[in-house]
Amino acid sequence: MELSVIKTDWIVMDQIRTIDKLRIVSTLGRISNPEVKEVNSVLKETFID
């Protein structure tokens, strides 16, 4: 029996950092395309506009 767990997480925009892919040990999950668009929108609003 496979259980699916849905978890709500937050992105703290001023704590986003870039790292080398070699440092990533495991993946915690993925975000959907609409979520990517929303994050990009907030980043643009925060840092560009």
JSON list of N, CA, C and O in Angstrom, two decimals:
[
{"chain": "A", "resi": 1, "resn": "MET", "atom": "N", "xyz": [0.85, -1.18, 0.00]},
{"chain": "A", "resi": 1, "resn": "MET", "atom": "CA", "xyz": [0.00, 0.00, 0.00]},
{"chain": "A", "resi": 1, "resn": "MET", "atom": "C", "xyz": [0.89, 1.24, 0.00]},
{"chain": "A", "resi": 1, "resn": "MET", "atom": "O", "xyz": [1.78, 1.38, 0.83]},
{"chain": "A", "resi": 2, "resn": "GLU", "atom": "N", "xyz": [0.64, 2.12, -0.93]},
{"chain": "A", "resi": 2, "resn": "GLU", "atom": "CA", "xyz": [1.44, 3.34, -1.06]},
{"chain": "A", "resi": 2, "resn": "GLU", "atom": "C", "xyz": [0.64, 4.52, -0.54]},
{"chain": "A", "resi": 2, "resn": "GLU", "atom": "O", "xyz": [-0.50, 4.73, -0.93]},
{"chain": "A", "resi": 3, "resn": "LEU", "atom": "N", "xyz": [1.23, 5.28, 0.37]},
{"chain": "A", "resi": 3, "resn": "LEU", "atom": "CA", "xyz": [0.58, 6.47, 0.91]},
{"chain": "A", "resi": 3, "resn": "LEU", "atom": "C", "xyz": [1.17, 7.71, 0.29]},
{"chain": "A", "resi": 3, "resn": "LEU", "atom": "O", "xyz": [2.37, 7.80, 0.10]},
{"chain": "A", "resi": 4, "resn": "SER", "atom": "N", "xyz": [0.34, 8.65, -0.01]},
{"chain": "A", "resi": 4, "resn": "SER", "atom": "CA", "xyz": [0.79, 9.92, -0.56]},
{"chain": "A", "resi": 4, "resn": "SER", "atom": "C", "xyz": [0.59, 11.00, 0.49]},
{"chain": "A", "resi": 4, "resn": "SER", "atom": "O", "xyz": [-0.49, 11.14, 1.05]},
{"chain": "A", "resi": 5, "resn": "VAL", "atom": "N", "xyz": [1.64, 11.75, 0.77]},
{"chain": "A", "resi": 5, "resn": "VAL", "atom": "CA", "xyz": [1.57, 12.80, 1.76]},
{"chain": "A", "resi": 5, "resn": "VAL", "atom": "C", "xyz": [1.69, 14.15, 1.05]},
{"chain": "A", "resi": 5, "resn": "VAL", "atom": "O", "xyz": [2.63, 14.37, 0.29]},
{"chain": "A", "resi": 6, "resn": "ILE", "atom": "N", "xyz": [0.73, 15.00, 1.28]},
{"chain": "A", "resi": 6, "resn": "ILE", "atom": "CA", "xyz": [0.77, 16.35, 0.72]},
{"chain": "A", "resi": 6, "resn": "ILE", "atom": "C", "xyz": [1.19, 17.29, 1.84]},
{"chain": "A", "resi": 6, "resn": "ILE", "atom": "O", "xyz": [0.60, 17.30, 2.91]},
{"chain": "A", "resi": 7, "resn": "LYS", "atom": "N", "xyz": [2.21, 18.07, 1.57]},
{"chain": "A", "resi": 7, "resn": "LYS", "atom": "CA", "xyz": [2.79, 18.93, 2.59]},
{"chain": "A", "resi": 7, "resn": "LYS", "atom": "C", "xyz": [2.88, 20.35, 2.05]},
{"chain": "A", "resi": 7, "resn": "LYS", "atom": "O", "xyz": [3.28, 20.55, 0.92]},
{"chain": "A", "resi": 8, "resn": "THR", "atom": "N", "xyz": [2.50, 21.32, 2.85]},
{"chain": "A", "resi": 8, "resn": "THR", "atom": "CA", "xyz": [2.60, 22.72, 2.45]},
{"chain": "A", "resi": 8, "resn": "THR", "atom": "C", "xyz": [3.90, 23.29, 2.99]},
{"chain": "A", "resi": 8, "resn": "THR", "atom": "O", "xyz": [4.19, 23.16, 4.16]},
{"chain": "A", "resi": 9, "resn": "ASP", "atom": "N", "xyz": [4.69, 23.89, 2.10]},
{"chain": "A", "resi": 9, "resn": "ASP", "atom": "CA", "xyz": [5.95, 24.51, 2.49]},
{"chain": "A", "resi": 9, "resn": "ASP", "atom": "C", "xyz": [5.95, 25.97, 2.04]},
{"chain": "A", "resi": 9, "resn": "ASP", "atom": "O", "xyz": [5.15, 26.38, 1.22]},
{"chain": "A", "resi": 10, "resn": "TRP", "atom": "N", "xyz": [6.87, 26.72, 2.60]},
{"chain": "A", "resi": 10, "resn": "TRP", "atom": "CA", "xyz": [7.00, 28.14, 2.27]},
{"chain": "A", "resi": 10, "resn": "TRP", "atom": "C", "xyz": [8.40, 28.40, 1.72]},
{"chain": "A", "resi": 10, "resn": "TRP", "atom": "O", "xyz": [9.36, 27.76, 2.12]},
{"chain": "A", "resi": 11, "resn": "ILE", "atom": "N", "xyz": [8.49, 29.36, 0.83]},
{"chain": "A", "resi": 11, "resn": "ILE", "atom": "CA", "xyz": [9.78, 29.82, 0.33]},
{"chain": "A", "resi": 11, "resn": "ILE", "atom": "C", "xyz": [10.02, 31.19, 0.94]},
{"chain": "A", "resi": 11, "resn": "ILE", "atom": "O", "xyz": [9.19, 32.09, 0.80]},
{"chain": "A", "resi": 12, "resn": "VAL", "atom": "N", "xyz": [11.13, 31.34, 1.62]},
{"chain": "A", "resi": 12, "resn": "VAL", "atom": "CA", "xyz": [11.49, 32.64, 2.19]},
{"chain": "A", "resi": 12, "resn": "VAL", "atom": "C", "xyz": [12.39, 33.32, 1.16]},
{"chain": "A", "resi": 12, "resn": "VAL", "atom": "O", "xyz": [13.53, 32.92, 0.94]},
{"chain": "A", "resi": 13, "resn": "MET", "atom": "N", "xyz": [11.84, 34.34, 0.48]},
{"chain": "A", "resi": 13, "resn": "MET", "atom": "CA", "xyz": [12.49, 34.92, -0.68]},
{"chain": "A", "resi": 13, "resn": "MET", "atom": "C", "xyz": [13.88, 35.49, -0.39]},
{"chain": "A", "resi": 13, "resn": "MET", "atom": "O", "xyz": [14.76, 35.42, -1.22]},
{"chain": "A", "resi": 14, "resn": "ASP", "atom": "N", "xyz": [14.08, 36.06, 0.79]},
{"chain": "A", "resi": 14, "resn": "ASP", "atom": "CA", "xyz": [15.39, 36.64, 1.06]},
{"chain": "A", "resi": 14, "resn": "ASP", "atom": "C", "xyz": [16.40, 35.60, 1.54]},
{"chain": "A", "resi": 14, "resn": "ASP", "atom": "O", "xyz": [17.53, 35.94, 1.86]},
{"chain": "A", "resi": 15, "resn": "GLN", "atom": "N", "xyz": [16.01, 34.33, 1.55]},
{"chain": "A", "resi": 15, "resn": "GLN", "atom": "CA", "xyz": [16.94, 33.28, 1.94]},
{"chain": "A", "resi": 15, "resn": "GLN", "atom": "C", "xyz": [17.23, 32.31, 0.80]},
{"chain": "A", "resi": 15, "resn": "GLN", "atom": "O", "xyz": [17.82, 31.26, 1.01]},
{"chain": "A", "resi": 16, "resn": "ILE", "atom": "N", "xyz": [16.84, 32.67, -0.42]},
{"chain": "A", "resi": 16, "resn": "ILE", "atom": "CA", "xyz": [17.11, 31.82, -1.58]},
{"chain": "A", "resi": 16, "resn": "ILE", "atom": "C", "xyz": [18.59, 31.96, -1.93]},
{"chain": "A", "resi": 16, "resn": "ILE", "atom": "O", "xyz": [19.13, 33.06, -1.99]},
{"chain": "A", "resi": 17, "resn": "ARG", "atom": "N", "xyz": [19.24, 30.82, -2.17]},
{"chain": "A", "resi": 17, "resn": "ARG", "atom": "CA", "xyz": [20.65, 30.81, -2.54]},
{"chain": "A", "resi": 17, "resn": "ARG", "atom": "C", "xyz": [20.84, 29.86, -3.70]},
{"chain": "A", "resi": 17, "resn": "ARG", "atom": "O", "xyz": [20.05, 28.95, -3.91]},
{"chain": "A", "resi": 18, "resn": "THR", "atom": "N", "xyz": [21.91, 30.04, -4.43]},
{"chain": "A", "resi": 18, "resn": "THR", "atom": "CA", "xyz": [22.25, 29.09, -5.48]},
{"chain": "A", "resi": 18, "resn": "THR", "atom": "C", "xyz": [23.36, 28.19, -4.96]},
{"chain": "A", "resi": 18, "resn": "THR", "atom": "O", "xyz": [24.22, 28.61, -4.20]},
{"chain": "A", "resi": 19, "resn": "ILE", "atom": "N", "xyz": [23.27, 26.93, -5.34]},
{"chain": "A", "resi": 19, "resn": "ILE", "atom": "CA", "xyz": [24.32, 25.97, -4.97]},
{"chain": "A", "resi": 19, "resn": "ILE", "atom": "C", "xyz": [24.64, 25.11, -6.17]},
{"chain": "A", "resi": 19, "resn": "ILE", "atom": "O", "xyz": [23.86, 25.00, -7.11]},
{"chain": "A", "resi": 20, "resn": "ASP", "atom": "N", "xyz": [25.79, 24.49, -6.13]},
{"chain": "A", "resi": 20, "resn": "ASP", "atom": "CA", "xyz": [26.21, 23.57, -7.18]},
{"chain": "A", "resi": 20, "resn": "ASP", "atom": "C", "xyz": [25.36, 22.30, -7.08]},
{"chain": "A", "resi": 20, "resn": "ASP", "atom": "O", "xyz": [25.09, 21.80, -5.99]},
{"chain": "A", "resi": 21, "resn": "LYS", "atom": "N", "xyz": [24.94, 21.77, -8.22]},
{"chain": "A", "resi": 21, "resn": "LYS", "atom": "CA", "xyz": [24.13, 20.55, -8.23]},
{"chain": "A", "resi": 21, "resn": "LYS", "atom": "C", "xyz": [24.83, 19.38, -7.56]},
{"chain": "A", "resi": 21, "resn": "LYS", "atom": "O", "xyz": [24.19, 18.47, -7.04]},
{"chain": "A", "resi": 22, "resn": "LEU", "atom": "N", "xyz": [26.15, 19.39, -7.53]},
{"chain": "A", "resi": 22, "resn": "LEU", "atom": "CA", "xyz": [26.90, 18.30, -6.90]},
{"chain": "A", "resi": 22, "resn": "LEU", "atom": "C", "xyz": [26.68, 18.26, -5.39]},
{"chain": "A", "resi": 22, "resn": "LEU", "atom": "O", "xyz": [26.88, 17.23, -4.75]},
{"chain": "A", "resi": 23, "resn": "ARG", "atom": "N", "xyz": [26.26, 19.38, -4.80]},
{"chain": "A", "resi": 23, "resn": "ARG", "atom": "CA", "xyz": [26.04, 19.43, -3.35]},
{"chain": "A", "resi": 23, "resn": "ARG", "atom": "C", "xyz": [24.67, 18.90, -2.94]},
{"chain": "A", "resi": 23, "resn": "ARG", "atom": "O", "xyz": [24.41, 18.67, -1.77]},
{"chain": "A", "resi": 24, "resn": "ILE", "atom": "N", "xyz": [23.78, 18.69, -3.92]},
{"chain": "A", "resi": 24, "resn": "ILE", "atom": "CA", "xyz": [22.43, 18.19, -3.62]},
{"chain": "A", "resi": 24, "resn": "ILE", "atom": "C", "xyz": [22.51, 16.69, -3.37]},
{"chain": "A", "resi": 24, "resn": "ILE", "atom": "O", "xyz": [22.91, 15.92, -4.22]},
{"chain": "A", "resi": 25, "resn": "VAL", "atom": "N", "xyz": [22.12, 16.27, -2.17]},
{"chain": "A", "resi": 25, "resn": "VAL", "atom": "CA", "xyz": [22.18, 14.88, -1.79]},
{"chain": "A", "resi": 25, "resn": "VAL", "atom": "C", "xyz": [20.89, 14.15, -2.14]},
{"chain": "A", "resi": 25, "resn": "VAL", "atom": "O", "xyz": [20.90, 13.04, -2.65]},
{"chain": "A", "resi": 26, "resn": "SER", "atom": "N", "xyz": [19.75, 14.79, -1.88]},
{"chain": "A", "resi": 26, "resn": "SER", "atom": "CA", "xyz": [18.47, 14.18, -2.20]},
{"chain": "A", "resi": 26, "resn": "SER", "atom": "C", "xyz": [17.45, 15.27, -2.53]},
{"chain": "A", "resi": 26, "resn": "SER", "atom": "O", "xyz": [17.63, 16.42, -2.18]},
{"chain": "A", "resi": 27, "resn": "THR", "atom": "N", "xyz": [16.42, 14.87, -3.21]},
{"chain": "A", "resi": 27, "resn": "THR", "atom": "CA", "xyz": [15.34, 15.78, -3.60]},
{"chain": "A", "resi": 27, "resn": "THR", "atom": "C", "xyz": [14.19, 15.63, -2.61]},
{"chain": "A", "resi": 27, "resn": "THR", "atom": "O", "xyz": [13.75, 14.50, -2.33]},
{"chain": "A", "resi": 28, "resn": "LEU", "atom": "N", "xyz": [13.69, 16.74, -2.10]},
{"chain": "A", "resi": 28, "resn": "LEU", "atom": "CA", "xyz": [12.58, 16.69, -1.16]},
{"chain": "A", "resi": 28, "resn": "LEU", "atom": "C", "xyz": [11.24, 16.68, -1.86]},
{"chain": "A", "resi": 28, "resn": "LEU", "atom": "O", "xyz": [10.24, 16.25, -1.32]},
{"chain": "A", "resi": 29, "resn": "GLY", "atom": "N", "xyz": [11.21, 17.18, -3.08]},
{"chain": "A", "resi": 29, "resn": "GLY", "atom": "CA", "xyz": [9.97, 17.22, -3.83]},
{"chain": "A", "resi": 29, "resn": "GLY", "atom": "C", "xyz": [10.11, 18.11, -5.05]},
{"chain": "A", "resi": 29, "resn": "GLY", "atom": "O", "xyz": [11.20, 18.57, -5.38]},
{"chain": "A", "resi": 30, "resn": "ARG", "atom": "N", "xyz": [9.02, 18.35, -5.71]},
{"chain": "A", "resi": 30, "resn": "ARG", "atom": "CA", "xyz": [9.00, 19.18, -6.91]},
{"chain": "A", "resi": 30, "resn": "ARG", "atom": "C", "xyz": [7.84, 20.16, -6.80]},
{"chain": "A", "resi": 30, "resn": "ARG", "atom": "O", "xyz": [6.86, 19.88, -6.11]},
{"chain": "A", "resi": 31, "resn": "ILE", "atom": "N", "xyz": [7.96, 21.27, -7.50]},
{"chain": "A", "resi": 31, "resn": "ILE", "atom": "CA", "xyz": [6.84, 22.21, -7.56]},
{"chain": "A", "resi": 31, "resn": "ILE", "atom": "C", "xyz": [6.29, 22.22, -8.97]},
{"chain": "A", "resi": 31, "resn": "ILE", "atom": "O", "xyz": [7.02, 21.96, -9.94]},
{"chain": "A", "resi": 32, "resn": "SER", "atom": "N", "xyz": [5.03, 22.51, -9.09]},
{"chain": "A", "resi": 32, "resn": "SER", "atom": "CA", "xyz": [4.35, 22.48, -10.39]},
{"chain": "A", "resi": 32, "resn": "SER", "atom": "C", "xyz": [4.70, 23.73, -11.20]},
{"chain": "A", "resi": 32, "resn": "SER", "atom": "O", "xyz": [5.21, 24.72, -10.67]},
{"chain": "A", "resi": 33, "resn": "ASN", "atom": "N", "xyz": [4.40, 23.69, -12.49]},
{"chain": "A", "resi": 33, "resn": "ASN", "atom": "CA", "xyz": [4.64, 24.85, -13.35]},
{"chain": "A", "resi": 33, "resn": "ASN", "atom": "C", "xyz": [3.91, 26.10, -12.86]},
{"chain": "A", "resi": 33, "resn": "ASN", "atom": "O", "xyz": [4.50, 27.19, -12.85]},
{"chain": "A", "resi": 34, "resn": "PRO", "atom": "N", "xyz": [2.64, 26.01, -12.45]},
{"chain": "A", "resi": 34, "resn": "PRO", "atom": "CA", "xyz": [1.98, 27.21, -11.91]},
{"chain": "A", "resi": 34, "resn": "PRO", "atom": "C", "xyz": [2.69, 27.76, -10.67]},
{"chain": "A", "resi": 34, "resn": "PRO", "atom": "O", "xyz": [2.77, 28.97, -10.48]},
{"chain": "A", "resi": 35, "resn": "GLU", "atom": "N", "xyz": [3.22, 26.87, -9.84]},
{"chain": "A", "resi": 35, "resn": "GLU", "atom": "CA", "xyz": [3.96, 27.33, -8.65]},
{"chain": "A", "resi": 35, "resn": "GLU", "atom": "C", "xyz": [5.26, 28.02, -9.05]},
{"chain": "A", "resi": 35, "resn": "GLU", "atom": "O", "xyz": [5.64, 29.03, -8.45]},
{"chain": "A", "resi": 36, "resn": "VAL", "atom": "N", "xyz": [5.94, 27.50, -10.07]},
{"chain": "A", "resi": 36, "resn": "VAL", "atom": "CA", "xyz": [7.16, 28.13, -10.57]},
{"chain": "A", "resi": 36, "resn": "VAL", "atom": "C", "xyz": [6.84, 29.53, -11.07]},
{"chain": "A", "resi": 36, "resn": "VAL", "atom": "O", "xyz": [7.56, 30.49, -10.78]},
{"chain": "A", "resi": 37, "resn": "LYS", "atom": "N", "xyz": [5.75, 29.67, -11.81]},
{"chain": "A", "resi": 37, "resn": "LYS", "atom": "CA", "xyz": [5.35, 30.98, -12.34]},
{"chain": "A", "resi": 37, "resn": "LYS", "atom": "C", "xyz": [5.05, 31.95, -11.21]},
{"chain": "A", "resi": 37, "resn": "LYS", "atom": "O", "xyz": [5.40, 33.13, -11.27]},
{"chain": "A", "resi": 38, "resn": "GLU", "atom": "N", "xyz": [4.40, 31.47, -10.16]},
{"chain": "A", "resi": 38, "resn": "GLU", "atom": "CA", "xyz": [4.08, 32.33, -9.02]},
{"chain": "A", "resi": 38, "resn": "GLU", "atom": "C", "xyz": [5.35, 32.79, -8.30]},
{"chain": "A", "resi": 38, "resn": "GLU", "atom": "O", "xyz": [5.49, 33.96, -7.95]},
{"chain": "A", "resi": 39, "resn": "VAL", "atom": "N", "xyz": [6.29, 31.87, -8.10]},
{"chain": "A", "resi": 39, "resn": "VAL", "atom": "CA", "xyz": [7.56, 32.22, -7.47]},
{"chain": "A", "resi": 39, "resn": "VAL", "atom": "C", "xyz": [8.31, 33.24, -8.32]},
{"chain": "A", "resi": 39, "resn": "VAL", "atom": "O", "xyz": [8.81, 34.25, -7.82]},
{"chain": "A", "resi": 40, "resn": "ASN", "atom": "N", "xyz": [8.37, 33.02, -9.63]},
{"chain": "A", "resi": 40, "resn": "ASN", "atom": "CA", "xyz": [9.03, 33.96, -10.53]},
{"chain": "A", "resi": 40, "resn": "ASN", "atom": "C", "xyz": [8.38, 35.33, -10.48]},
{"chain": "A", "resi": 40, "resn": "ASN", "atom": "O", "xyz": [9.06, 36.36, -10.51]},
{"chain": "A", "resi": 41, "resn": "SER", "atom": "N", "xyz": [7.07, 35.35, -10.41]},
{"chain": "A", "resi": 41, "resn": "SER", "atom": "CA", "xyz": [6.34, 36.62, -10.33]},
{"chain": "A", "resi": 41, "resn": "SER", "atom": "C", "xyz": [6.70, 37.39, -9.07]},
{"chain": "A", "resi": 41, "resn": "SER", "atom": "O", "xyz": [6.94, 38.60, -9.11]},
{"chain": "A", "resi": 42, "resn": "VAL", "atom": "N", "xyz": [6.74, 36.70, -7.94]},
{"chain": "A", "resi": 42, "resn": "VAL", "atom": "CA", "xyz": [7.08, 37.35, -6.67]},
{"chain": "A", "resi": 42, "resn": "VAL", "atom": "C", "xyz": [8.54, 37.82, -6.69]},
{"chain": "A", "resi": 42, "resn": "VAL", "atom": "O", "xyz": [8.85, 38.91, -6.23]},
{"chain": "A", "resi": 43, "resn": "LEU", "atom": "N", "xyz": [9.44, 37.00, -7.25]},
{"chain": "A", "resi": 43, "resn": "LEU", "atom": "CA", "xyz": [10.84, 37.42, -7.35]},
{"chain": "A", "resi": 43, "resn": "LEU", "atom": "C", "xyz": [10.98, 38.68, -8.20]},
{"chain": "A", "resi": 43, "resn": "LEU", "atom": "O", "xyz": [11.70, 39.62, -7.83]},
{"chain": "A", "resi": 44, "resn": "LYS", "atom": "N", "xyz": [10.28, 38.70, -9.32]},
{"chain": "A", "resi": 44, "resn": "LYS", "atom": "CA", "xyz": [10.33, 39.87, -10.19]},
{"chain": "A", "resi": 44, "resn": "LYS", "atom": "C", "xyz": [9.79, 41.09, -9.46]},
{"chain": "A", "resi": 44, "resn": "LYS", "atom": "O", "xyz": [10.39, 42.17, -9.51]},
{"chain": "A", "resi": 45, "resn": "GLU", "atom": "N", "xyz": [8.68, 40.93, -8.79]},
{"chain": "A", "resi": 45, "resn": "GLU", "atom": "CA", "xyz": [8.06, 42.03, -8.03]},
{"chain": "A", "resi": 45, "resn": "GLU", "atom": "C", "xyz": [9.00, 42.53, -6.94]},
{"chain": "A", "resi": 45, "resn": "GLU", "atom": "O", "xyz": [9.11, 43.72, -6.68]},
{"chain": "A", "resi": 46, "resn": "THR", "atom": "N", "xyz": [9.68, 41.62, -6.28]},
{"chain": "A", "resi": 46, "resn": "THR", "atom": "CA", "xyz": [10.55, 41.95, -5.17]},
{"chain": "A", "resi": 46, "resn": "THR", "atom": "C", "xyz": [11.85, 42.63, -5.61]},
{"chain": "A", "resi": 46, "resn": "THR", "atom": "O", "xyz": [12.27, 43.63, -5.02]},
{"chain": "A", "resi": 47, "resn": "PHE", "atom": "N", "xyz": [12.49, 42.10, -6.65]},
{"chain": "A", "resi": 47, "resn": "PHE", "atom": "CA", "xyz": [13.82, 42.55, -7.00]},
{"chain": "A", "resi": 47, "resn": "PHE", "atom": "C", "xyz": [13.91, 43.44, -8.24]},
{"chain": "A", "resi": 47, "resn": "PHE", "atom": "O", "xyz": [14.91, 44.14, -8.42]},
{"chain": "A", "resi": 48, "resn": "ILE", "atom": "N", "xyz": [12.91, 43.45, -9.09]},
{"chain": "A", "resi": 48, "resn": "ILE", "atom": "CA", "xyz": [13.00, 44.21, -10.33]},
{"chain": "A", "resi": 48, "resn": "ILE", "atom": "C", "xyz": [12.08, 45.42, -10.34]},
{"chain": "A", "resi": 48, "resn": "ILE", "atom": "O", "xyz": [12.50, 46.51, -10.68]},
{"chain": "A", "resi": 49, "resn": "ASP", "atom": "N", "xyz": [10.84, 45.25, -9.95]},
{"chain": "A", "resi": 49, "resn": "ASP", "atom": "CA", "xyz": [9.88, 46.36, -10.02]},
{"chain": "A", "resi": 49, "resn": "ASP", "atom": "C", "xyz": [10.09, 47.37, -8.92]},
{"chain": "A", "resi": 49, "resn": "ASP", "atom": "O", "xyz": [10.62, 47.21, -7.92]}
]
